């Protein structure tokens, strides 16, 4: 294991990206980049753990409509909170994930079941690369991480796996971490949330007896093919990841240099 898992009962997939090695022999600095799920389910016991981490900035990638139906984030200290909504109402996956996590009506089930959940997820990941709010949100998040005043930086969406996962990919690639290590961190979500995933599936099937767990499971997991869809879209649109960082996300040489200076040992 690289980095550190922050043992938060209410955000079981929380983890520090520190310790991951770069291709030039350096490592991501520990305690500076933390990825989590939404913080509204943190327990009272979780708050001192978060307090030790002491994030200076919390980036929330959810849309206002997602925030409105979820419990508010529980925070320790007084971090700067920045909302960068990466959201597209045309993709029912966003509202469906939120509904599943919060136990709400599963209105989008028929549409997603018809189109195929893995295909819908791959479509979202392609949109991460090209969607306007995605490019704006991810680009701004990297610029925030490049500013030492915002470190430690904690970032999350709803489940902490897709938007949060892709932002992790962007940050780690910009820092020079090799793809196999990035991919391994991305896939750790499944291991860290296994028990929660089974609880959610059981609750879903109780509320919707017609729901096939095999159809819904791809929504609650991360899969290599989702990440592949985004990487393929980067190559299709920009040719290289470096070109995506610069042209797709609008990151300058100065921003990328500052990111590395503040986040690499």
PDB file of C-alpha atoms in Angstrom:
ATOM      1  CA  UNK A   1       0.000   0.000   0.000  1.00  0.00           C
ATOM      2  CA  UNK A   2       1.204   3.500  -0.762  1.00  0.00           C
ATOM      3  CA  UNK A   3       0.089   6.629   0.986  1.00  0.00           C
ATOM      4  CA  UNK A   4      -2.184   6.309   3.971  1.00  0.00           C
ATOM      5  CA  UNK A   5      -5.788   5.314   4.403  1.00  0.00           C
ATOM      6  CA  UNK A   6      -7.515   7.806   6.649  1.00  0.00           C
ATOM      7  CA  UNK A   7      -9.813   5.559   8.618  1.00  0.00           C
ATOM      8  CA  UNK A   8     -13.070   7.436   8.365  1.00  0.00           C
ATOM      9  CA  UNK A   9     -16.112   5.292   9.115  1.00  0.00           C
ATOM     10  CA  UNK A  10     -18.338   7.642   7.139  1.00  0.00           C
ATOM     11  CA  UNK A  11     -16.007   7.752   4.129  1.00  0.00           C
ATOM     12  CA  UNK A  12     -14.418   4.298   3.884  1.00  0.00           C
ATOM     13  CA  UNK A  13     -12.611   5.039   0.628  1.00  0.00           C
ATOM     14  CA  UNK A  14     -10.759   8.089   2.008  1.00  0.00           C
ATOM     15  CA  UNK A  15      -7.061   7.974   1.260  1.00  0.00           C
ATOM     16  CA  UNK A  16      -3.916  10.007   1.000  1.00  0.00           C
ATOM     17  CA  UNK A  17      -2.278  10.094  -2.428  1.00  0.00           C
ATOM     18  CA  UNK A  18       1.073  10.631  -0.733  1.00  0.00           C
ATOM     19  CA  UNK A  19       3.829   8.108  -1.245  1.00  0.00           C
ATOM     20  CA  UNK A  20       3.022   7.275  -4.852  1.00  0.00           C
ATOM     21  CA  UNK A  21       6.276   7.224  -6.871  1.00  0.00           C
ATOM     22  CA  UNK A  22       6.958   9.353  -9.933  1.00  0.00           C
ATOM     23  CA  UNK A  23       8.839   8.280 -13.029  1.00  0.00           C
ATOM     24  CA  UNK A  24      11.819  10.474 -12.056  1.00  0.00           C
ATOM     25  CA  UNK A  25      12.284   8.812  -8.661  1.00  0.00           C
ATOM     26  CA  UNK A  26      10.413  11.299  -6.493  1.00  0.00           C
ATOM     27  CA  UNK A  27       7.262  10.699  -4.442  1.00  0.00           C
ATOM     28  CA  UNK A  28       4.004  12.522  -3.901  1.00  0.00           C
ATOM     29  CA  UNK A  29       4.280  14.343  -0.578  1.00  0.00           C
ATOM     30  CA  UNK A  30       2.238  12.730   2.206  1.00  0.00           C
ATOM     31  CA  UNK A  31      -0.702  14.513   3.817  1.00  0.00           C
ATOM     32  CA  UNK A  32      -1.184  16.987   0.976  1.00  0.00           C
ATOM     33  CA  UNK A  33      -3.747  15.454  -1.406  1.00  0.00           C
ATOM     34  CA  UNK A  34      -6.648  13.548   0.128  1.00  0.00           C
ATOM     35  CA  UNK A  35      -9.494  11.971  -1.844  1.00  0.00           C
ATOM     36  CA  UNK A  36     -12.745  11.024  -0.123  1.00  0.00           C
ATOM     37  CA  UNK A  37     -16.446  10.492  -0.617  1.00  0.00           C
ATOM     38  CA  UNK A  38     -18.840  13.260   0.488  1.00  0.00           C
ATOM     39  CA  UNK A  39     -18.311  14.111   4.152  1.00  0.00           C
ATOM     40  CA  UNK A  40     -21.946  14.285   5.264  1.00  0.00           C
ATOM     41  CA  UNK A  41     -21.847  10.807   6.778  1.00  0.00           C
ATOM     42  CA  UNK A  42     -18.779  11.321   8.939  1.00  0.00           C
ATOM     43  CA  UNK A  43     -19.296  10.141  12.509  1.00  0.00           C
ATOM     44  CA  UNK A  44     -18.399  12.076  15.642  1.00  0.00           C
ATOM     45  CA  UNK A  45     -15.374   9.777  15.937  1.00  0.00           C
ATOM     46  CA  UNK A  46     -14.304  10.683  12.401  1.00  0.00           C
ATOM     47  CA  UNK A  47     -14.010  14.398  13.103  1.00  0.00           C
ATOM     48  CA  UNK A  48     -10.790  14.237  15.211  1.00  0.00           C
ATOM     49  CA  UNK A  49      -9.201  12.141  12.438  1.00  0.00           C
ATOM     50  CA  UNK A  50     -10.163  14.801   9.902  1.00  0.00           C
ATOM     51  CA  UNK A  51      -8.891  17.419  12.335  1.00  0.00           C
ATOM     52  CA  UNK A  52      -5.429  15.836  12.363  1.00  0.00           C
ATOM     53  CA  UNK A  53      -5.386  15.985   8.575  1.00  0.00           C
ATOM     54  CA  UNK A  54      -6.359  19.689   8.852  1.00  0.00           C
ATOM     55  CA  UNK A  55      -7.310  20.388   5.223  1.00  0.00           C
ATOM     56  CA  UNK A  56      -6.799  24.004   4.264  1.00  0.00           C
ATOM     57  CA  UNK A  57      -9.177  23.625   1.308  1.00  0.00           C
ATOM     58  CA  UNK A  58     -12.069  21.265   0.569  1.00  0.00           C
ATOM     59  CA  UNK A  59     -13.124  20.927  -3.083  1.00  0.00           C
ATOM     60  CA  UNK A  60     -16.679  19.643  -3.612  1.00  0.00           C
ATOM     61  CA  UNK A  61     -17.308  18.433  -7.167  1.00  0.00           C
ATOM     62  CA  UNK A  62     -21.068  17.960  -6.678  1.00  0.00           C
ATOM     63  CA  UNK A  63     -23.792  20.057  -8.275  1.00  0.00           C
ATOM     64  CA  UNK A  64     -26.066  22.141  -6.035  1.00  0.00           C
ATOM     65  CA  UNK A  65     -28.925  19.717  -6.696  1.00  0.00           C
ATOM     66  CA  UNK A  66     -26.802  16.876  -5.305  1.00  0.00           C
ATOM     67  CA  UNK A  67     -25.752  18.897  -2.274  1.00  0.00           C
ATOM     68  CA  UNK A  68     -29.348  19.903  -1.544  1.00  0.00           C
ATOM     69  CA  UNK A  69     -30.551  16.322  -1.019  1.00  0.00           C
ATOM     70  CA  UNK A  70     -27.477  15.084   0.878  1.00  0.00           C
ATOM     71  CA  UNK A  71     -26.477  15.688   4.489  1.00  0.00           C
ATOM     72  CA  UNK A  72     -24.114  18.675   4.663  1.00  0.00           C
ATOM     73  CA  UNK A  73     -20.402  17.993   4.813  1.00  0.00           C
ATOM     74  CA  UNK A  74     -19.057  17.663   8.357  1.00  0.00           C
ATOM     75  CA  UNK A  75     -15.786  19.552   8.578  1.00  0.00           C
ATOM     76  CA  UNK A  76     -13.048  20.014  11.151  1.00  0.00           C
ATOM     77  CA  UNK A  77     -11.511  23.437  11.566  1.00  0.00           C
ATOM     78  CA  UNK A  78     -12.414  26.154   9.078  1.00  0.00           C
ATOM     79  CA  UNK A  79     -11.107  25.075   5.679  1.00  0.00           C
ATOM     80  CA  UNK A  80     -11.785  27.073   2.574  1.00  0.00           C
ATOM     81  CA  UNK A  81     -14.655  25.291   0.788  1.00  0.00           C
ATOM     82  CA  UNK A  82     -14.763  25.528  -3.015  1.00  0.00           C
ATOM     83  CA  UNK A  83     -17.657  24.178  -5.047  1.00  0.00           C
ATOM     84  CA  UNK A  84     -16.662  23.097  -8.558  1.00  0.00           C
ATOM     85  CA  UNK A  85     -19.740  21.353  -9.979  1.00  0.00           C
ATOM     86  CA  UNK A  86     -18.779  18.695 -12.508  1.00  0.00           C
ATOM     87  CA  UNK A  87     -22.238  17.676 -13.604  1.00  0.00           C
ATOM     88  CA  UNK A  88     -24.286  17.119 -16.725  1.00  0.00           C
ATOM     89  CA  UNK A  89     -28.048  16.779 -16.368  1.00  0.00           C
ATOM     90  CA  UNK A  90     -28.109  14.851 -19.654  1.00  0.00           C
ATOM     91  CA  UNK A  91     -26.349  11.930 -17.953  1.00  0.00           C
ATOM     92  CA  UNK A  92     -28.800  10.182 -15.599  1.00  0.00           C
ATOM     93  CA  UNK A  93     -25.912   8.353 -13.935  1.00  0.00           C
ATOM     94  CA  UNK A  94     -25.180  11.404 -11.772  1.00  0.00           C
ATOM     95  CA  UNK A  95     -28.649  11.620 -10.274  1.00  0.00           C
ATOM     96  CA  UNK A  96     -28.888   7.858 -10.029  1.00  0.00           C
ATOM     97  CA  UNK A  97     -25.686   7.488  -8.004  1.00  0.00           C
ATOM     98  CA  UNK A  98     -26.916  10.184  -5.619  1.00  0.00           C
ATOM     99  CA  UNK A  99     -30.298   8.473  -5.304  1.00  0.00           C
ATOM    100  CA  UNK A 100     -28.681   5.131  -4.538  1.00  0.00           C
ATOM    101  CA  UNK A 101     -26.404   6.609  -1.887  1.00  0.00           C
ATOM    102  CA  UNK A 102     -29.217   8.513  -0.218  1.00  0.00           C
ATOM    103  CA  UNK A 103     -31.964   5.910  -0.511  1.00  0.00           C
ATOM    104  CA  UNK A 104     -34.182   8.002  -2.760  1.00  0.00           C
ATOM    105  CA  UNK A 105     -36.436   6.949  -5.616  1.00  0.00           C
ATOM    106  CA  UNK A 106     -34.603   5.161  -8.381  1.00  0.00           C
ATOM    107  CA  UNK A 107     -36.419   6.848 -11.255  1.00  0.00           C
ATOM    108  CA  UNK A 108     -33.584   6.571 -13.742  1.00  0.00           C
ATOM    109  CA  UNK A 109     -33.319   2.793 -13.390  1.00  0.00           C
ATOM    110  CA  UNK A 110     -35.273   1.862 -16.503  1.00  0.00           C
ATOM    111  CA  UNK A 111     -33.300   4.162 -18.769  1.00  0.00           C
ATOM    112  CA  UNK A 112     -29.965   3.037 -17.417  1.00  0.00           C
ATOM    113  CA  UNK A 113     -30.918  -0.641 -17.419  1.00  0.00           C
ATOM    114  CA  UNK A 114     -31.989  -0.331 -21.033  1.00  0.00           C
ATOM    115  CA  UNK A 115     -28.823   1.399 -22.166  1.00  0.00           C
ATOM    116  CA  UNK A 116     -26.554  -0.747 -20.012  1.00  0.00           C
ATOM    117  CA  UNK A 117     -24.898   0.502 -16.849  1.00  0.00           C
ATOM    118  CA  UNK A 118     -21.271  -0.130 -17.942  1.00  0.00           C
ATOM    119  CA  UNK A 119     -21.908   1.732 -21.198  1.00  0.00           C
ATOM    120  CA  UNK A 120     -23.451   4.641 -19.319  1.00  0.00           C
ATOM    121  CA  UNK A 121     -20.462   4.776 -16.995  1.00  0.00           C
ATOM    122  CA  UNK A 122     -17.995   4.726 -19.898  1.00  0.00           C
ATOM    123  CA  UNK A 123     -19.967   7.584 -21.462  1.00  0.00           C
ATOM    124  CA  UNK A 124     -19.584   9.633 -18.292  1.00  0.00           C
ATOM    125  CA  UNK A 125     -15.836   9.081 -18.297  1.00  0.00           C
ATOM    126  CA  UNK A 126     -15.568  10.259 -21.909  1.00  0.00           C
ATOM    127  CA  UNK A 127     -17.581  13.320 -20.932  1.00  0.00           C
ATOM    128  CA  UNK A 128     -15.096  14.008 -18.102  1.00  0.00           C
ATOM    129  CA  UNK A 129     -12.536  14.760 -20.821  1.00  0.00           C
ATOM    130  CA  UNK A 130     -14.682  16.885 -23.130  1.00  0.00           C
ATOM    131  CA  UNK A 131     -17.584  18.312 -21.085  1.00  0.00           C
ATOM    132  CA  UNK A 132     -17.378  22.036 -20.458  1.00  0.00           C
ATOM    133  CA  UNK A 133     -18.126  21.918 -16.720  1.00  0.00           C
ATOM    134  CA  UNK A 134     -15.773  18.940 -16.378  1.00  0.00           C
ATOM    135  CA  UNK A 135     -12.860  20.744 -18.035  1.00  0.00           C
ATOM    136  CA  UNK A 136     -13.542  23.895 -16.028  1.00  0.00           C
ATOM    137  CA  UNK A 137     -13.921  22.064 -12.716  1.00  0.00           C
ATOM    138  CA  UNK A 138     -10.937  19.757 -13.065  1.00  0.00           C
ATOM    139  CA  UNK A 139      -8.711  22.541 -14.378  1.00  0.00           C
ATOM    140  CA  UNK A 140      -9.633  24.850 -11.499  1.00  0.00           C
ATOM    141  CA  UNK A 141      -9.047  22.054  -8.981  1.00  0.00           C
ATOM    142  CA  UNK A 142      -5.500  21.530 -10.276  1.00  0.00           C
ATOM    143  CA  UNK A 143      -4.820  25.258 -10.043  1.00  0.00           C
ATOM    144  CA  UNK A 144      -6.043  25.205  -6.423  1.00  0.00           C
ATOM    145  CA  UNK A 145      -3.733  22.261  -5.652  1.00  0.00           C
ATOM    146  CA  UNK A 146      -0.787  24.135  -7.178  1.00  0.00           C
ATOM    147  CA  UNK A 147      -1.240  26.954  -4.644  1.00  0.00           C
ATOM    148  CA  UNK A 148       0.492  26.036  -1.393  1.00  0.00           C
ATOM    149  CA  UNK A 149      -2.049  28.078   0.583  1.00  0.00           C
ATOM    150  CA  UNK A 150      -4.685  25.440  -0.256  1.00  0.00           C
ATOM    151  CA  UNK A 151      -2.679  22.485   1.048  1.00  0.00           C
ATOM    152  CA  UNK A 152      -3.587  20.035   2.418  1.00  0.00           C
ATOM    153  CA  UNK A 153      -6.314  19.805  -0.227  1.00  0.00           C
ATOM    154  CA  UNK A 154      -9.223  17.405   0.240  1.00  0.00           C
ATOM    155  CA  UNK A 155     -11.489  16.717  -2.731  1.00  0.00           C
ATOM    156  CA  UNK A 156     -14.666  14.714  -3.116  1.00  0.00           C
ATOM    157  CA  UNK A 157     -17.862  14.166  -5.095  1.00  0.00           C
ATOM    158  CA  UNK A 158     -20.769  11.971  -3.918  1.00  0.00           C
ATOM    159  CA  UNK A 159     -19.359   8.443  -3.848  1.00  0.00           C
ATOM    160  CA  UNK A 160     -15.716   9.509  -4.190  1.00  0.00           C
ATOM    161  CA  UNK A 161     -15.043   7.189  -7.096  1.00  0.00           C
ATOM    162  CA  UNK A 162     -15.729   8.718 -10.528  1.00  0.00           C
ATOM    163  CA  UNK A 163     -15.298  12.495 -10.566  1.00  0.00           C
ATOM    164  CA  UNK A 164     -12.953  12.166  -7.588  1.00  0.00           C
ATOM    165  CA  UNK A 165     -11.233   9.264  -9.338  1.00  0.00           C
ATOM    166  CA  UNK A 166     -10.631  11.179 -12.537  1.00  0.00           C
ATOM    167  CA  UNK A 167      -9.369  14.261 -10.689  1.00  0.00           C
ATOM    168  CA  UNK A 168      -6.905  11.943  -8.923  1.00  0.00           C
ATOM    169  CA  UNK A 169      -5.783  10.644 -12.326  1.00  0.00           C
ATOM    170  CA  UNK A 170      -5.298  14.206 -13.578  1.00  0.00           C
ATOM    171  CA  UNK A 171      -3.330  15.330 -10.519  1.00  0.00           C
ATOM    172  CA  UNK A 172      -1.139  12.240 -10.360  1.00  0.00           C
ATOM    173  CA  UNK A 173      -0.403  12.302 -14.093  1.00  0.00           C
ATOM    174  CA  UNK A 174       0.529  15.981 -13.876  1.00  0.00           C
ATOM    175  CA  UNK A 175       2.880  15.084 -11.006  1.00  0.00           C
ATOM    176  CA  UNK A 176       4.590  12.399 -13.094  1.00  0.00           C
ATOM    177  CA  UNK A 177       3.192   9.250 -11.456  1.00  0.00           C
ATOM    178  CA  UNK A 178       3.194   6.296 -13.864  1.00  0.00           C
ATOM    179  CA  UNK A 179      -0.093   4.946 -15.190  1.00  0.00           C
ATOM    180  CA  UNK A 180       0.094   1.515 -13.462  1.00  0.00           C
ATOM    181  CA  UNK A 181       0.341   3.159 -10.020  1.00  0.00           C
ATOM    182  CA  UNK A 182      -2.472   5.566 -10.888  1.00  0.00           C
ATOM    183  CA  UNK A 183      -4.652   2.718 -12.087  1.00  0.00           C
ATOM    184  CA  UNK A 184      -3.968   0.713  -8.918  1.00  0.00           C
ATOM    185  CA  UNK A 185      -5.056   3.622  -6.722  1.00  0.00           C
ATOM    186  CA  UNK A 186      -8.190   4.101  -8.812  1.00  0.00           C
ATOM    187  CA  UNK A 187      -9.183   0.434  -8.489  1.00  0.00           C
ATOM    188  CA  UNK A 188      -8.634   0.397  -4.708  1.00  0.00           C
ATOM    189  CA  UNK A 189     -12.084   1.929  -4.331  1.00  0.00           C
ATOM    190  CA  UNK A 190     -13.648  -1.494  -4.860  1.00  0.00           C
ATOM    191  CA  UNK A 191     -11.613  -3.107  -2.108  1.00  0.00           C
ATOM    192  CA  UNK A 192     -12.227  -0.289   0.380  1.00  0.00           C
ATOM    193  CA  UNK A 193     -15.999  -0.155  -0.176  1.00  0.00           C
ATOM    194  CA  UNK A 194     -16.862  -3.828  -0.602  1.00  0.00           C
ATOM    195  CA  UNK A 195     -19.043  -4.144   2.501  1.00  0.00           C
ATOM    196  CA  UNK A 196     -20.766  -0.806   1.875  1.00  0.00           C
ATOM    197  CA  UNK A 197     -21.486  -1.827  -1.718  1.00  0.00           C
ATOM    198  CA  UNK A 198     -23.256  -5.010  -0.627  1.00  0.00           C
ATOM    199  CA  UNK A 199     -25.342  -3.073   1.918  1.00  0.00           C
ATOM    200  CA  UNK A 200     -26.388  -0.597  -0.773  1.00  0.00           C
ATOM    201  CA  UNK A 201     -27.292  -3.353  -3.242  1.00  0.00           C
ATOM    202  CA  UNK A 202     -29.384  -5.127  -0.619  1.00  0.00           C
ATOM    203  CA  UNK A 203     -31.203  -1.890   0.229  1.00  0.00           C
ATOM    204  CA  UNK A 204     -31.809  -1.165  -3.465  1.00  0.00           C
ATOM    205  CA  UNK A 205     -33.346  -4.558  -4.128  1.00  0.00           C
ATOM    206  CA  UNK A 206     -35.591  -4.217  -1.078  1.00  0.00           C
ATOM    207  CA  UNK A 207     -36.971  -0.952  -2.420  1.00  0.00           C
ATOM    208  CA  UNK A 208     -37.101  -2.095  -6.021  1.00  0.00           C
ATOM    209  CA  UNK A 209     -37.751  -5.863  -6.197  1.00  0.00           C
ATOM    210  CA  UNK A 210     -37.549  -5.643 -10.005  1.00  0.00           C
ATOM    211  CA  UNK A 211     -33.983  -4.334  -9.780  1.00  0.00           C
ATOM    212  CA  UNK A 212     -31.338  -6.824 -10.838  1.00  0.00           C
ATOM    213  CA  UNK A 213     -28.231  -6.437  -8.628  1.00  0.00           C
ATOM    214  CA  UNK A 214     -26.071  -7.534 -11.555  1.00  0.00           C
ATOM    215  CA  UNK A 215     -27.387  -4.550 -13.520  1.00  0.00           C
ATOM    216  CA  UNK A 216     -26.857  -2.085 -10.678  1.00  0.00           C
ATOM    217  CA  UNK A 217     -23.451  -3.320  -9.491  1.00  0.00           C
ATOM    218  CA  UNK A 218     -21.448  -1.602 -12.279  1.00  0.00           C
ATOM    219  CA  UNK A 219     -22.770   1.723 -10.985  1.00  0.00           C
ATOM    220  CA  UNK A 220     -21.279   1.166  -7.527  1.00  0.00           C
ATOM    221  CA  UNK A 221     -17.885  -0.061  -8.701  1.00  0.00           C
ATOM    222  CA  UNK A 222     -14.954   1.333 -10.571  1.00  0.00           C
ATOM    223  CA  UNK A 223     -13.793  -0.744 -13.505  1.00  0.00           C
ATOM    224  CA  UNK A 224     -10.718  -0.678 -15.737  1.00  0.00           C
ATOM    225  CA  UNK A 225     -12.893  -0.097 -18.800  1.00  0.00           C
ATOM    226  CA  UNK A 226     -14.275   3.129 -17.320  1.00  0.00           C
ATOM    227  CA  UNK A 227     -10.779   4.516 -16.927  1.00  0.00           C
ATOM    228  CA  UNK A 228      -9.862   3.206 -20.378  1.00  0.00           C
ATOM    229  CA  UNK A 229     -12.784   5.160 -21.868  1.00  0.00           C
ATOM    230  CA  UNK A 230     -11.390   8.406 -20.462  1.00  0.00           C
ATOM    231  CA  UNK A 231      -7.815   7.643 -21.508  1.00  0.00           C
ATOM    232  CA  UNK A 232      -9.042   6.757 -25.009  1.00  0.00           C
ATOM    233  CA  UNK A 233     -10.955  10.041 -25.199  1.00  0.00           C
ATOM    234  CA  UNK A 234      -7.836  11.962 -24.148  1.00  0.00           C
ATOM    235  CA  UNK A 235      -5.891  10.323 -26.981  1.00  0.00           C
ATOM    236  CA  UNK A 236      -8.709  10.803 -29.488  1.00  0.00           C
ATOM    237  CA  UNK A 237      -9.205  14.496 -28.764  1.00  0.00           C
ATOM    238  CA  UNK A 238      -5.755  15.661 -27.671  1.00  0.00           C
ATOM    239  CA  UNK A 239      -3.254  13.010 -28.727  1.00  0.00           C
ATOM    240  CA  UNK A 240      -1.373  13.012 -25.423  1.00  0.00           C
ATOM    241  CA  UNK A 241      -2.233  13.534 -21.757  1.00  0.00           C
ATOM    242  CA  UNK A 242       0.150  16.478 -21.635  1.00  0.00           C
ATOM    243  CA  UNK A 243      -1.795  18.165 -24.422  1.00  0.00           C
ATOM    244  CA  UNK A 244      -5.038  17.475 -22.525  1.00  0.00           C
ATOM    245  CA  UNK A 245      -3.607  19.133 -19.411  1.00  0.00           C
ATOM    246  CA  UNK A 246      -2.575  22.193 -21.382  1.00  0.00           C
ATOM    247  CA  UNK A 247      -5.272  22.538 -24.041  1.00  0.00           C
ATOM    248  CA  UNK A 248      -8.214  20.732 -22.425  1.00  0.00           C
ATOM    249  CA  UNK A 249      -7.739  22.018 -18.875  1.00  0.00           C
ATOM    250  CA  UNK A 250      -5.873  25.238 -19.671  1.00  0.00           C
ATOM    251  CA  UNK A 251      -2.955  24.523 -17.357  1.00  0.00           C
ATOM    252  CA  UNK A 252       0.194  26.578 -17.874  1.00  0.00           C
ATOM    253  CA  UNK A 253       3.832  25.603 -17.459  1.00  0.00           C
ATOM    254  CA  UNK A 254       3.870  27.771 -14.339  1.00  0.00           C
ATOM    255  CA  UNK A 255       0.900  26.003 -12.763  1.00  0.00           C
ATOM    256  CA  UNK A 256       2.333  22.554 -13.476  1.00  0.00           C
ATOM    257  CA  UNK A 257       5.733  23.581 -12.090  1.00  0.00           C
ATOM    258  CA  UNK A 258       4.145  24.959  -8.922  1.00  0.00           C
ATOM    259  CA  UNK A 259       2.093  21.784  -8.517  1.00  0.00           C
ATOM    260  CA  UNK A 260       5.235  19.672  -8.622  1.00  0.00           C
ATOM    261  CA  UNK A 261       7.185  22.013  -6.351  1.00  0.00           C
ATOM    262  CA  UNK A 262       4.465  21.918  -3.668  1.00  0.00           C
ATOM    263  CA  UNK A 263       3.518  18.257  -3.910  1.00  0.00           C
ATOM    264  CA  UNK A 264       6.654  16.229  -4.630  1.00  0.00           C
ATOM    265  CA  UNK A 265       9.422  15.147  -2.264  1.00  0.00           C
TER     266      UNK A 265
END
